[in-house]
CSV table of C-alpha atoms in Angstrom, one decimal:
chain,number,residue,atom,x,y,z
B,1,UNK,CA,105.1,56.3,78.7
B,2,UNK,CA,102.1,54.5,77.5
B,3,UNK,CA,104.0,52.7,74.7
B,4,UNK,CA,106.9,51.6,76.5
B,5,UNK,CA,104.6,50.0,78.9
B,6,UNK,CA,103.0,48.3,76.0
B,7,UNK,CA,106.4,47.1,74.3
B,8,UNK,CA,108.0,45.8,77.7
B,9,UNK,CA,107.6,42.3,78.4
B,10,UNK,CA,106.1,40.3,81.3
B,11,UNK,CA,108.6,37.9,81.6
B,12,UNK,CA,106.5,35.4,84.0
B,13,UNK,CA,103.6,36.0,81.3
B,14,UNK,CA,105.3,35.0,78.7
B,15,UNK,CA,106.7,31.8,79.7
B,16,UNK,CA,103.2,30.4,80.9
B,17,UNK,CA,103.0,27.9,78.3
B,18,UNK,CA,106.0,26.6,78.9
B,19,UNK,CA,106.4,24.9,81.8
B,20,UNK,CA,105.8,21.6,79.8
B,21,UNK,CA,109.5,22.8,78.4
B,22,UNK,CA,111.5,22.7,81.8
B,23,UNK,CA,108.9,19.8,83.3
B,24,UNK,CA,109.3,17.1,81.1
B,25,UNK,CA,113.4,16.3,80.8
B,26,UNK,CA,112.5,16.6,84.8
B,27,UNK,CA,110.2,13.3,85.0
B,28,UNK,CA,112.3,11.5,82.1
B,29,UNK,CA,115.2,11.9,84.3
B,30,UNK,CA,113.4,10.7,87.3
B,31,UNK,CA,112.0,7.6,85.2
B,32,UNK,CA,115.7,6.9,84.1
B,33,UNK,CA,116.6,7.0,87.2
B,34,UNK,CA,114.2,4.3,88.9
B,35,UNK,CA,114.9,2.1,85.8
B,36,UNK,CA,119.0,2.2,86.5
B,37,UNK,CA,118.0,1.6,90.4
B,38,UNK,CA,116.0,-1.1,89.7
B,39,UNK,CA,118.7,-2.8,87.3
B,40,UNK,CA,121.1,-2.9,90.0
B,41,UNK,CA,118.9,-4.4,93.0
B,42,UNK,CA,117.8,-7.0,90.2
B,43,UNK,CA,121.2,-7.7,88.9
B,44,UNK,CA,123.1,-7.3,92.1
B,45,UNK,CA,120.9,-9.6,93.7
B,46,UNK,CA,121.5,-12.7,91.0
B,47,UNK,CA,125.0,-12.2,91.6
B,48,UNK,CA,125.1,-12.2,95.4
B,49,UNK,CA,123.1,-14.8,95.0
B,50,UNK,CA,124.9,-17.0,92.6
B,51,UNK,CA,128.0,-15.9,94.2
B,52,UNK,CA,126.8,-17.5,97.6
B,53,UNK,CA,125.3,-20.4,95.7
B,54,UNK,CA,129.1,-21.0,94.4
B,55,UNK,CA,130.8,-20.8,97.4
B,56,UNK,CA,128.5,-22.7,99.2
B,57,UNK,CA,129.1,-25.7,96.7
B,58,UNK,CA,132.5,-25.5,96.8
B,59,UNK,CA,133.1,-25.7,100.5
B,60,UNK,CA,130.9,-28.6,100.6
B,61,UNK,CA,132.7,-30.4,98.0
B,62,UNK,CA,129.6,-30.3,95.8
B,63,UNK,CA,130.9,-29.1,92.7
B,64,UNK,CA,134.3,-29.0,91.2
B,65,UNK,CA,136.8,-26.9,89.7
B,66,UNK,CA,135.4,-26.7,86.3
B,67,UNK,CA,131.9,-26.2,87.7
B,68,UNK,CA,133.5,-23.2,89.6
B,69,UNK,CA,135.1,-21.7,86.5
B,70,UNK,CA,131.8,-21.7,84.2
B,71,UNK,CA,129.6,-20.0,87.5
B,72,UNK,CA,132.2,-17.5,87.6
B,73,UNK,CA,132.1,-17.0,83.3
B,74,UNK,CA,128.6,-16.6,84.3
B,75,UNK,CA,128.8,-14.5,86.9
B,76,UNK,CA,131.3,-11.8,84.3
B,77,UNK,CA,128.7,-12.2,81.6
B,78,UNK,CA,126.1,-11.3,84.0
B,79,UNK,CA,128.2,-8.2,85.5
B,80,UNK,CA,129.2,-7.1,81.8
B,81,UNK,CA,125.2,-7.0,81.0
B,82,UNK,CA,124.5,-5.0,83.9
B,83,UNK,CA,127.6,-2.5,83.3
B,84,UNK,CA,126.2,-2.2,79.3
B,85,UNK,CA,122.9,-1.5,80.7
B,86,UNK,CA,124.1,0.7,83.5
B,87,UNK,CA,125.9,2.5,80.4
B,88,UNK,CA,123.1,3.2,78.3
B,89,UNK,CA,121.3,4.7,81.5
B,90,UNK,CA,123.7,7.0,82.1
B,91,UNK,CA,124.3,8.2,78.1
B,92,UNK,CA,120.2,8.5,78.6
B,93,UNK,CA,121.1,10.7,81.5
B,94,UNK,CA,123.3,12.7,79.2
B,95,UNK,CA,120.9,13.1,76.6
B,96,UNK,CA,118.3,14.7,79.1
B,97,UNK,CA,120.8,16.6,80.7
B,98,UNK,CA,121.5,18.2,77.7
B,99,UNK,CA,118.0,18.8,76.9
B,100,UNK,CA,117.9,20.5,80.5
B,101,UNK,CA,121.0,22.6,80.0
B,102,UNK,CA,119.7,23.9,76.5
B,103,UNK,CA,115.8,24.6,77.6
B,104,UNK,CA,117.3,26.6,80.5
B,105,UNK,CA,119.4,28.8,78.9
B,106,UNK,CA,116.5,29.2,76.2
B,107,UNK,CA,114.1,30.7,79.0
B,108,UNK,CA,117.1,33.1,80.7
B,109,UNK,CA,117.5,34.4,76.9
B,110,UNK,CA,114.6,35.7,77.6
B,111,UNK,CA,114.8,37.3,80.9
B,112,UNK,CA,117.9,39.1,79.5
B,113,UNK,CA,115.3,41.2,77.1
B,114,UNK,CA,113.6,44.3,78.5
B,115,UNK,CA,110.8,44.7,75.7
B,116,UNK,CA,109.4,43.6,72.7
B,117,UNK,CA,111.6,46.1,70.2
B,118,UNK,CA,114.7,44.6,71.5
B,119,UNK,CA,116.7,43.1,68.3
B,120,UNK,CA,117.3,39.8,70.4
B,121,UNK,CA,113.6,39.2,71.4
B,122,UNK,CA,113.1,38.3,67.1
B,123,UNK,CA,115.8,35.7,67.3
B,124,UNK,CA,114.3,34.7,70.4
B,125,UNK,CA,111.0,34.5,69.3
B,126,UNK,CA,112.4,32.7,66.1
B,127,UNK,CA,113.6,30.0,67.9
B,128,UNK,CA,110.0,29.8,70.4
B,129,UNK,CA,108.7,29.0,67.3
B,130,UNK,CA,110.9,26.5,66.1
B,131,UNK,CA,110.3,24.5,69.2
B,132,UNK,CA,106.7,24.6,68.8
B,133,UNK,CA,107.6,23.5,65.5
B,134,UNK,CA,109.8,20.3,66.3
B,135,UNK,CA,113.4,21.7,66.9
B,136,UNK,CA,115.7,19.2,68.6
B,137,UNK,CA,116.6,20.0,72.4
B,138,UNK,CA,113.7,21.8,73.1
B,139,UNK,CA,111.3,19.4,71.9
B,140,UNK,CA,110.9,15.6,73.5
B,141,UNK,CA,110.0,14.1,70.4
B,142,UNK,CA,111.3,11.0,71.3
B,143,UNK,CA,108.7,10.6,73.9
B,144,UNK,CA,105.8,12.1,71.8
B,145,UNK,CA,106.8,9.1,69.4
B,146,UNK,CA,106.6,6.6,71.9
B,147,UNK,CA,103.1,7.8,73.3
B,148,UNK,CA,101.9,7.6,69.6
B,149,UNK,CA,103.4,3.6,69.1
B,150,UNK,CA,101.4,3.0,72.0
B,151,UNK,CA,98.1,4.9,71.2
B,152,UNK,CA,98.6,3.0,67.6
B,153,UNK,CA,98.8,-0.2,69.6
B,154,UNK,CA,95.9,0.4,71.3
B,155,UNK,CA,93.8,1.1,68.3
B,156,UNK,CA,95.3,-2.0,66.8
B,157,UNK,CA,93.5,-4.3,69.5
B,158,UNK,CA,96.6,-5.0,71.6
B,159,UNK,CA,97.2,-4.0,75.1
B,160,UNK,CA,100.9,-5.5,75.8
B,161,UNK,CA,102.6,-2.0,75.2
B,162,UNK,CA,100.0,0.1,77.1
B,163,UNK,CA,100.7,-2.3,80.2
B,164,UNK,CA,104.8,-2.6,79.8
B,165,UNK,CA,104.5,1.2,80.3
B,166,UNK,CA,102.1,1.3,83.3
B,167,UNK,CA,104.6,-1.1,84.9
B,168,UNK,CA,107.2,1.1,84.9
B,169,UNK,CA,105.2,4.2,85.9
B,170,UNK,CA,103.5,1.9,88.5
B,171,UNK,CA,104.3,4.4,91.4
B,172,UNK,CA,103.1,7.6,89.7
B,173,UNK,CA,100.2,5.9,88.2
B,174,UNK,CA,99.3,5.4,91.8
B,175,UNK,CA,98.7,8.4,93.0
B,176,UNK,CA,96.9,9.9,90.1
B,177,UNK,CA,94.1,7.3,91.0
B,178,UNK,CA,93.6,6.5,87.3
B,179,UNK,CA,92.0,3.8,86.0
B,180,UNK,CA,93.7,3.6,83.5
B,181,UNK,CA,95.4,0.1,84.3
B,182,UNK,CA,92.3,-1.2,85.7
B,183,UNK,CA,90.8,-0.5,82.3
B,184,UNK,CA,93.8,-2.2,80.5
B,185,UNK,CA,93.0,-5.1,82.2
B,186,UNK,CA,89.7,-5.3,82.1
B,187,UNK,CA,89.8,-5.2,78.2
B,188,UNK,CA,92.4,-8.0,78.5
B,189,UNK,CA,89.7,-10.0,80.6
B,190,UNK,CA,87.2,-9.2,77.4
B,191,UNK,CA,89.3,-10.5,74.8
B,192,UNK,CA,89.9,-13.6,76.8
B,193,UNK,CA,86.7,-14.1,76.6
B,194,UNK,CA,86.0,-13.5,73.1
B,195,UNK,CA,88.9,-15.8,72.0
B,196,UNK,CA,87.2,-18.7,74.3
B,197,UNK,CA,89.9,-18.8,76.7
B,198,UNK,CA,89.3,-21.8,79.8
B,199,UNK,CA,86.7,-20.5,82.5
B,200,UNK,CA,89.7,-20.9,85.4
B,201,UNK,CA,92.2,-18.7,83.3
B,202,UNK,CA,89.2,-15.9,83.1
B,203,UNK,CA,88.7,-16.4,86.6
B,204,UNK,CA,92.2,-16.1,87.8
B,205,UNK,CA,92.5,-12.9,86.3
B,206,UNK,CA,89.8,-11.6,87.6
B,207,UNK,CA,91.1,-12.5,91.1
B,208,UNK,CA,94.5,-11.1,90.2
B,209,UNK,CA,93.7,-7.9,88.2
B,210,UNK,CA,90.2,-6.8,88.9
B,211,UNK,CA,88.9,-7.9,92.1
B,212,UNK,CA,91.2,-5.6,94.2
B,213,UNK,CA,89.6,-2.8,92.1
B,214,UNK,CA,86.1,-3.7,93.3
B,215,UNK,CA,85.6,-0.3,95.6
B,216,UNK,CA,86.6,1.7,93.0
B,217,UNK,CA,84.8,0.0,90.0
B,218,UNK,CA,82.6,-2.2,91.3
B,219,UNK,CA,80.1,-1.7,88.3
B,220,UNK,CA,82.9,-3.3,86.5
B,221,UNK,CA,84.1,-5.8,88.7
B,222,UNK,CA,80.3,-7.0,88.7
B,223,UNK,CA,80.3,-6.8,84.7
B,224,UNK,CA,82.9,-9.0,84.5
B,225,UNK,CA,81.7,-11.7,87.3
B,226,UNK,CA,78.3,-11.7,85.3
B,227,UNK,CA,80.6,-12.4,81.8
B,228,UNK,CA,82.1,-15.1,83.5
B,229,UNK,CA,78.8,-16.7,84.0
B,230,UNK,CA,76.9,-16.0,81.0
B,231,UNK,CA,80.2,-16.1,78.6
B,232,UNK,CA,80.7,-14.4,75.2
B,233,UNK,CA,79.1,-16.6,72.2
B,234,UNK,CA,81.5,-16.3,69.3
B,235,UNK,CA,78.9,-18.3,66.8
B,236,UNK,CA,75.9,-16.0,68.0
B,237,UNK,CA,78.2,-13.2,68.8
B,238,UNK,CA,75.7,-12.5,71.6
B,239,UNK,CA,76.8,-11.4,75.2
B,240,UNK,CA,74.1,-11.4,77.5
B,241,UNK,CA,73.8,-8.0,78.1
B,242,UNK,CA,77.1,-7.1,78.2
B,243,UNK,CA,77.8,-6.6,74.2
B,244,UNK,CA,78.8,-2.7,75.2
B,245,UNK,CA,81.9,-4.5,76.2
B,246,UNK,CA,82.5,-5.9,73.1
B,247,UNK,CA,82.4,-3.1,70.7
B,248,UNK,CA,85.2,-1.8,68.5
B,249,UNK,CA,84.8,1.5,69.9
B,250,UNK,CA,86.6,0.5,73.2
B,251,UNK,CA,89.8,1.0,71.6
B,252,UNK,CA,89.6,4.3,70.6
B,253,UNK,CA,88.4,4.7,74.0
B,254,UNK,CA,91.4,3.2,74.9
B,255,UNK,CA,93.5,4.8,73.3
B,256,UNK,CA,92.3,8.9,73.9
B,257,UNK,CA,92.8,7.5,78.3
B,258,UNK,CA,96.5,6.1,77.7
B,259,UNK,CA,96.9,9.8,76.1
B,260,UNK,CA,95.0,11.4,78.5
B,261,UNK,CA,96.9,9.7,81.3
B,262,UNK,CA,100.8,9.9,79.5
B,263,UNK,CA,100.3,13.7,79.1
B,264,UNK,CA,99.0,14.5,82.7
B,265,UNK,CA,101.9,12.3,83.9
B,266,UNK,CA,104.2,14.4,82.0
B,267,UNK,CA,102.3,17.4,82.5
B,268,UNK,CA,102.2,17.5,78.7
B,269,UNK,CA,99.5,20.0,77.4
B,270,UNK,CA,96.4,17.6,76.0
B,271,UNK,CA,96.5,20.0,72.3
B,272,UNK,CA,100.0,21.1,70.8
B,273,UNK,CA,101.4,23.9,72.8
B,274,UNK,CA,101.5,25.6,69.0
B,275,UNK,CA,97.3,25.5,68.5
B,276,UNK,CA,98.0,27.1,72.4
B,277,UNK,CA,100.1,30.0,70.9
B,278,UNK,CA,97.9,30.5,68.2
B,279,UNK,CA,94.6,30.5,70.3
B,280,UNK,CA,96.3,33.3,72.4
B,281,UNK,CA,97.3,35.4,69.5
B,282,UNK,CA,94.1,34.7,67.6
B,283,UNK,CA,91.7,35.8,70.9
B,284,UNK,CA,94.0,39.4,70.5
B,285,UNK,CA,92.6,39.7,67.3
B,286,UNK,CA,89.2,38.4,67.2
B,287,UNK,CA,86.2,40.9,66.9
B,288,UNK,CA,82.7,40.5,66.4
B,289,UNK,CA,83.2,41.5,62.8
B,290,UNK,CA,85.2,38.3,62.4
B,291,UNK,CA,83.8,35.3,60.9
B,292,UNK,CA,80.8,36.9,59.4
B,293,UNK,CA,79.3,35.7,56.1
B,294,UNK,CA,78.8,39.1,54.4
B,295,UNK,CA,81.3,41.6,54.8
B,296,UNK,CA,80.3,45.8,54.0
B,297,UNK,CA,83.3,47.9,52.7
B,298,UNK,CA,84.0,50.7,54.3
B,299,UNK,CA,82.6,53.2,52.0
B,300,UNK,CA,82.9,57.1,51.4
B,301,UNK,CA,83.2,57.4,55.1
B,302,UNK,CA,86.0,55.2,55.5
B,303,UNK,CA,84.1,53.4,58.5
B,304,UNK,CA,86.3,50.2,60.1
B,305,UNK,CA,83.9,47.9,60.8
B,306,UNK,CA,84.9,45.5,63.7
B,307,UNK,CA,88.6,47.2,63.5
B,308,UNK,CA,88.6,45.3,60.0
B,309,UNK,CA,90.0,47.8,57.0
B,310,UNK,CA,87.4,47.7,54.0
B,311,UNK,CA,88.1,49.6,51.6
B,312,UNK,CA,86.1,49.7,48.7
B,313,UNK,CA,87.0,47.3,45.9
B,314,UNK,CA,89.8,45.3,48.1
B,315,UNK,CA,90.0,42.6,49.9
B,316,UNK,CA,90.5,42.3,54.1
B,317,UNK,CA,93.9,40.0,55.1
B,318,UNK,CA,92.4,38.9,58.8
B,319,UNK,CA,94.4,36.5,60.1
B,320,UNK,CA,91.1,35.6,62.2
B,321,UNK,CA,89.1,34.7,58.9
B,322,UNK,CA,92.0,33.5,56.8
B,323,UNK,CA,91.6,29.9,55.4
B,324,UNK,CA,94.5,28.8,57.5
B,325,UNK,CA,93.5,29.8,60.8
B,326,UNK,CA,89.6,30.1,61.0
B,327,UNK,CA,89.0,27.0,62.1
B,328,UNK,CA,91.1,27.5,64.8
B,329,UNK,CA,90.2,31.1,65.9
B,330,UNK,CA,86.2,30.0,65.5
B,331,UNK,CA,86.0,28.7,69.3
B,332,UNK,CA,88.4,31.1,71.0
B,333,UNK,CA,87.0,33.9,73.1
B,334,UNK,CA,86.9,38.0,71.5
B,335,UNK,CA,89.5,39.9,72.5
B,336,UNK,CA,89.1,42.1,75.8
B,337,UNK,CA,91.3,45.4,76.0
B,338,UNK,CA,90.9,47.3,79.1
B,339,UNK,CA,92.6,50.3,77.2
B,340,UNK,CA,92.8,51.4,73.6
B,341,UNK,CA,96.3,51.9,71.8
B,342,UNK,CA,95.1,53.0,69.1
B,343,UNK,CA,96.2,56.1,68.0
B,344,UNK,CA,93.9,59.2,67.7
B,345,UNK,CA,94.4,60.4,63.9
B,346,UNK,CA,94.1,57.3,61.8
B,347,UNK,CA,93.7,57.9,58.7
B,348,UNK,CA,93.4,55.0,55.4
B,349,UNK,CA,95.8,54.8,52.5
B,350,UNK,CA,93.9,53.9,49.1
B,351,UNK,CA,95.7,50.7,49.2
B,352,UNK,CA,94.0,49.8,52.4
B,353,UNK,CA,96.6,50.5,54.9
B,354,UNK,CA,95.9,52.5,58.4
B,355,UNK,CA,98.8,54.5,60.0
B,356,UNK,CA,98.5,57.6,62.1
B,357,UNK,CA,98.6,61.2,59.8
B,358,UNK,CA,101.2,62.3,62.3
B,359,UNK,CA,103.1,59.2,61.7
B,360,UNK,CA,103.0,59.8,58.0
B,361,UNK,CA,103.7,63.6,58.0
B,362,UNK,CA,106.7,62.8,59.8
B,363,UNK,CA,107.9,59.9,57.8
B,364,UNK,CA,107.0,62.3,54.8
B,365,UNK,CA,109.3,64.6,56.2
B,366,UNK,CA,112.3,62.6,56.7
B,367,UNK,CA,112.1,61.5,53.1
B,368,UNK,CA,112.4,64.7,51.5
B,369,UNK,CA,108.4,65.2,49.9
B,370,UNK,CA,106.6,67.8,49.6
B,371,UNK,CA,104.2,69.0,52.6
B,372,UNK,CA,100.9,67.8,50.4
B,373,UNK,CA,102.6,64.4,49.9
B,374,UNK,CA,102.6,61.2,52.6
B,375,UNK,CA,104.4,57.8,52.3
B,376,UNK,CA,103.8,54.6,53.0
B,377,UNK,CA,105.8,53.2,56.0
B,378,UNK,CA,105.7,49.9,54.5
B,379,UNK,CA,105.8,49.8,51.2
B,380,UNK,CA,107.3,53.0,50.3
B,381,UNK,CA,104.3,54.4,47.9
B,382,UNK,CA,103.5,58.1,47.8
B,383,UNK,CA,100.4,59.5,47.5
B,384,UNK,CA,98.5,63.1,48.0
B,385,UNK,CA,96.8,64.3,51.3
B,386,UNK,CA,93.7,65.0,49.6
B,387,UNK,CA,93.6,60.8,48.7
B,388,UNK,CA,93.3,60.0,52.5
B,389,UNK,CA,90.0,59.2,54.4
B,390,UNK,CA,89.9,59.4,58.1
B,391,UNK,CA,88.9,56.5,60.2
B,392,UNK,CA,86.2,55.9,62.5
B,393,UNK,CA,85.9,52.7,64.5
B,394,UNK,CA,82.6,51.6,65.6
């Protein structure tokens, strides 16, 4: 009972990480959305527009037949752009759709499995992994590309990019209460300055871009004000107080907010969802025996130190210490097991490996040896009773 408790799966569990997964085509579909409704009130407006300009001419004997011809050519050529845009929304739409379609049917996989020795749950698994790997239709690496242009952008010294997108995530933006724009801006007011730009251009934006920002920011509001009037001296390179402004660093500052802000608009996890995965599995693992400098073998008494196998002359495969993964495992938390599953007659192999003796008397059993000789489950070698040491765990 206890072990098919252990090998069923909690369905609702084991999907925690991945809401990112279902979430994400979600918002891309939303954003492709606004932009093909957006293309349409611009575009159907110029041609109303022009359409009425047209007809107005014509009626009052303003503009002639040929004149009438070319506003209609360009009245088709603006309808044609709007249908090829229109079209590219809607292949967009397929795209995601698609994406949608595949990541759902991925997580149902799942909730057709009962437990964990289920022959399905490794191909299942398989593929989880391939996603947190990079496998197309369950991974938005078009968007993850995109995020990184603009970080790279932004550590570049240019802010254009950063600012197209909060444009067209102006509404969401919004109501996160970032400042993330505001901070855009502001570093565009800096550079101004630093490139000598005219004292009434400086002002202007700081009328237009900052000064409606002055509850939230007034520290930097008033910063800026007191730039305007003690500006940036490119010989001296001297700012008056403000040179914190001015530093390099700003952009990596940048740079780690537009991230910050693009993944919680998203609801994109801020660390790969695989480091997630890993962390998880890792914290299972990890005892305090882990990470220490000096490692004890185990000795005549065949002692498991930390639930680490030591036997004498060998060395420990821990996935927690490995060169791989200890880096990642150093931070993450011990494991915390409210009940053991370990079973009661352990016993070591003198090549290191830990089974149960009843385990191993009955695989013996199966294969045809003697009563005095066990087998390996694994790999298959035989060896006497009297070579096995008996395991304590402290």
């Amino acid at each position: 009972m206890g072990d098919h408790e252990h090998m069923a799966i909690k369905h609702n569990d084991h999907i925690l990480l991945d809401q990112p997964l279902l979430r994400l085509p979600y918002e891309l579909l939303r954003n492709n959305f606004r932009s093909a409704h957006f293309t349409v009130e611009k575009e159907s407006t110029g041609l109303k527009t022009s359409l009425k300009d047209a007809t107005t001419r014509c009626f009052n004997g303003k503009s002639t037949q040929d004149d009438l011809v070319r506003n209609l050519d360009d009245m088709i050529a603006q309808a044609k752009a709007l249908r090829r845009k229109l079209a590219a929304c809607a292949d967009e739409e397929s795209r995601l759709l698609g994406q949608e379609d595949a990541r759902i049917k991925h997580v149902d996989d799942l909730y057709s499995i009962a437990s964990f020795d289920d022959v399905k749950y490794e191909t299942w698994s398989r593929t989880r992994l391939d996603r947190l790997m990079g496998m197309k239709d369950l991974v938005d690496v078009e968007t993850l590309v995109s995020m990184n242009r603009i970080r790279e952008s932004l550590k570049k010294g240019s802010v254009q990019e950063a600012l197209v997108w909060c444009s067209q995530n102006k509404k969401e933006l919004r109501k996160m209460d970032g400042r993330l724009e505001f901070d855009l801006r502001f570093q565009q007011f800096v550079e101004m300055l630093r490139s000598g730009a005219e004292p009434k251009t400086c002002l202007a934006h700081i009328k237009k871009h900052l000064m409606s920002h002055n509850t939230l920011f007034p520290s930097e509001v008033k910063a800026a004000c007191g730039m305007l009037a003690f500006p940036f001296d490119s010989v001296s390179k001297s700012a008056h107080g403000y040179g914190a402004y001015f530093q390099a660093s700003r952009w990596d500052m940048l740079a780690n907010l537009f991230t910050e802000t693009h993944n919680a608009l998203l609801s994109l996890p801020s660390v790969p969802l695989l480091n997630v995965a890993l962390s998880s599995g890792l914290s299972a693992l990890k005892t305090p025996a882990c990470h220490a400098a000096a490692r004890e073998s185990a000795g005549s008494d065949g002692v498991v130190h930390g639930a680490t196998i030591l036997p004498s002359g060998q060395q420990t495969v821990c996935p927690i210490c490995s060169p791989e993964l200890k880096d990642l495992a150093m931070n993450v938390p011990y494991a915390h097991h409210t009940k053991s599953i370990v079973e009661h007659d352990l016993v070591v192999l003198p090549n290191g490996r830990v089974y149960g003796k009843e385990k191993l008397e009955q695989h013996a059993k199966k294969s045809g040896l003697p009563a005095s000789q066990i087998k390996d489950l694994q790999t298959g070698e035989v060896y006497g009773e009297d070579q096995l040491k008996k395991v304590f765990i402290t």
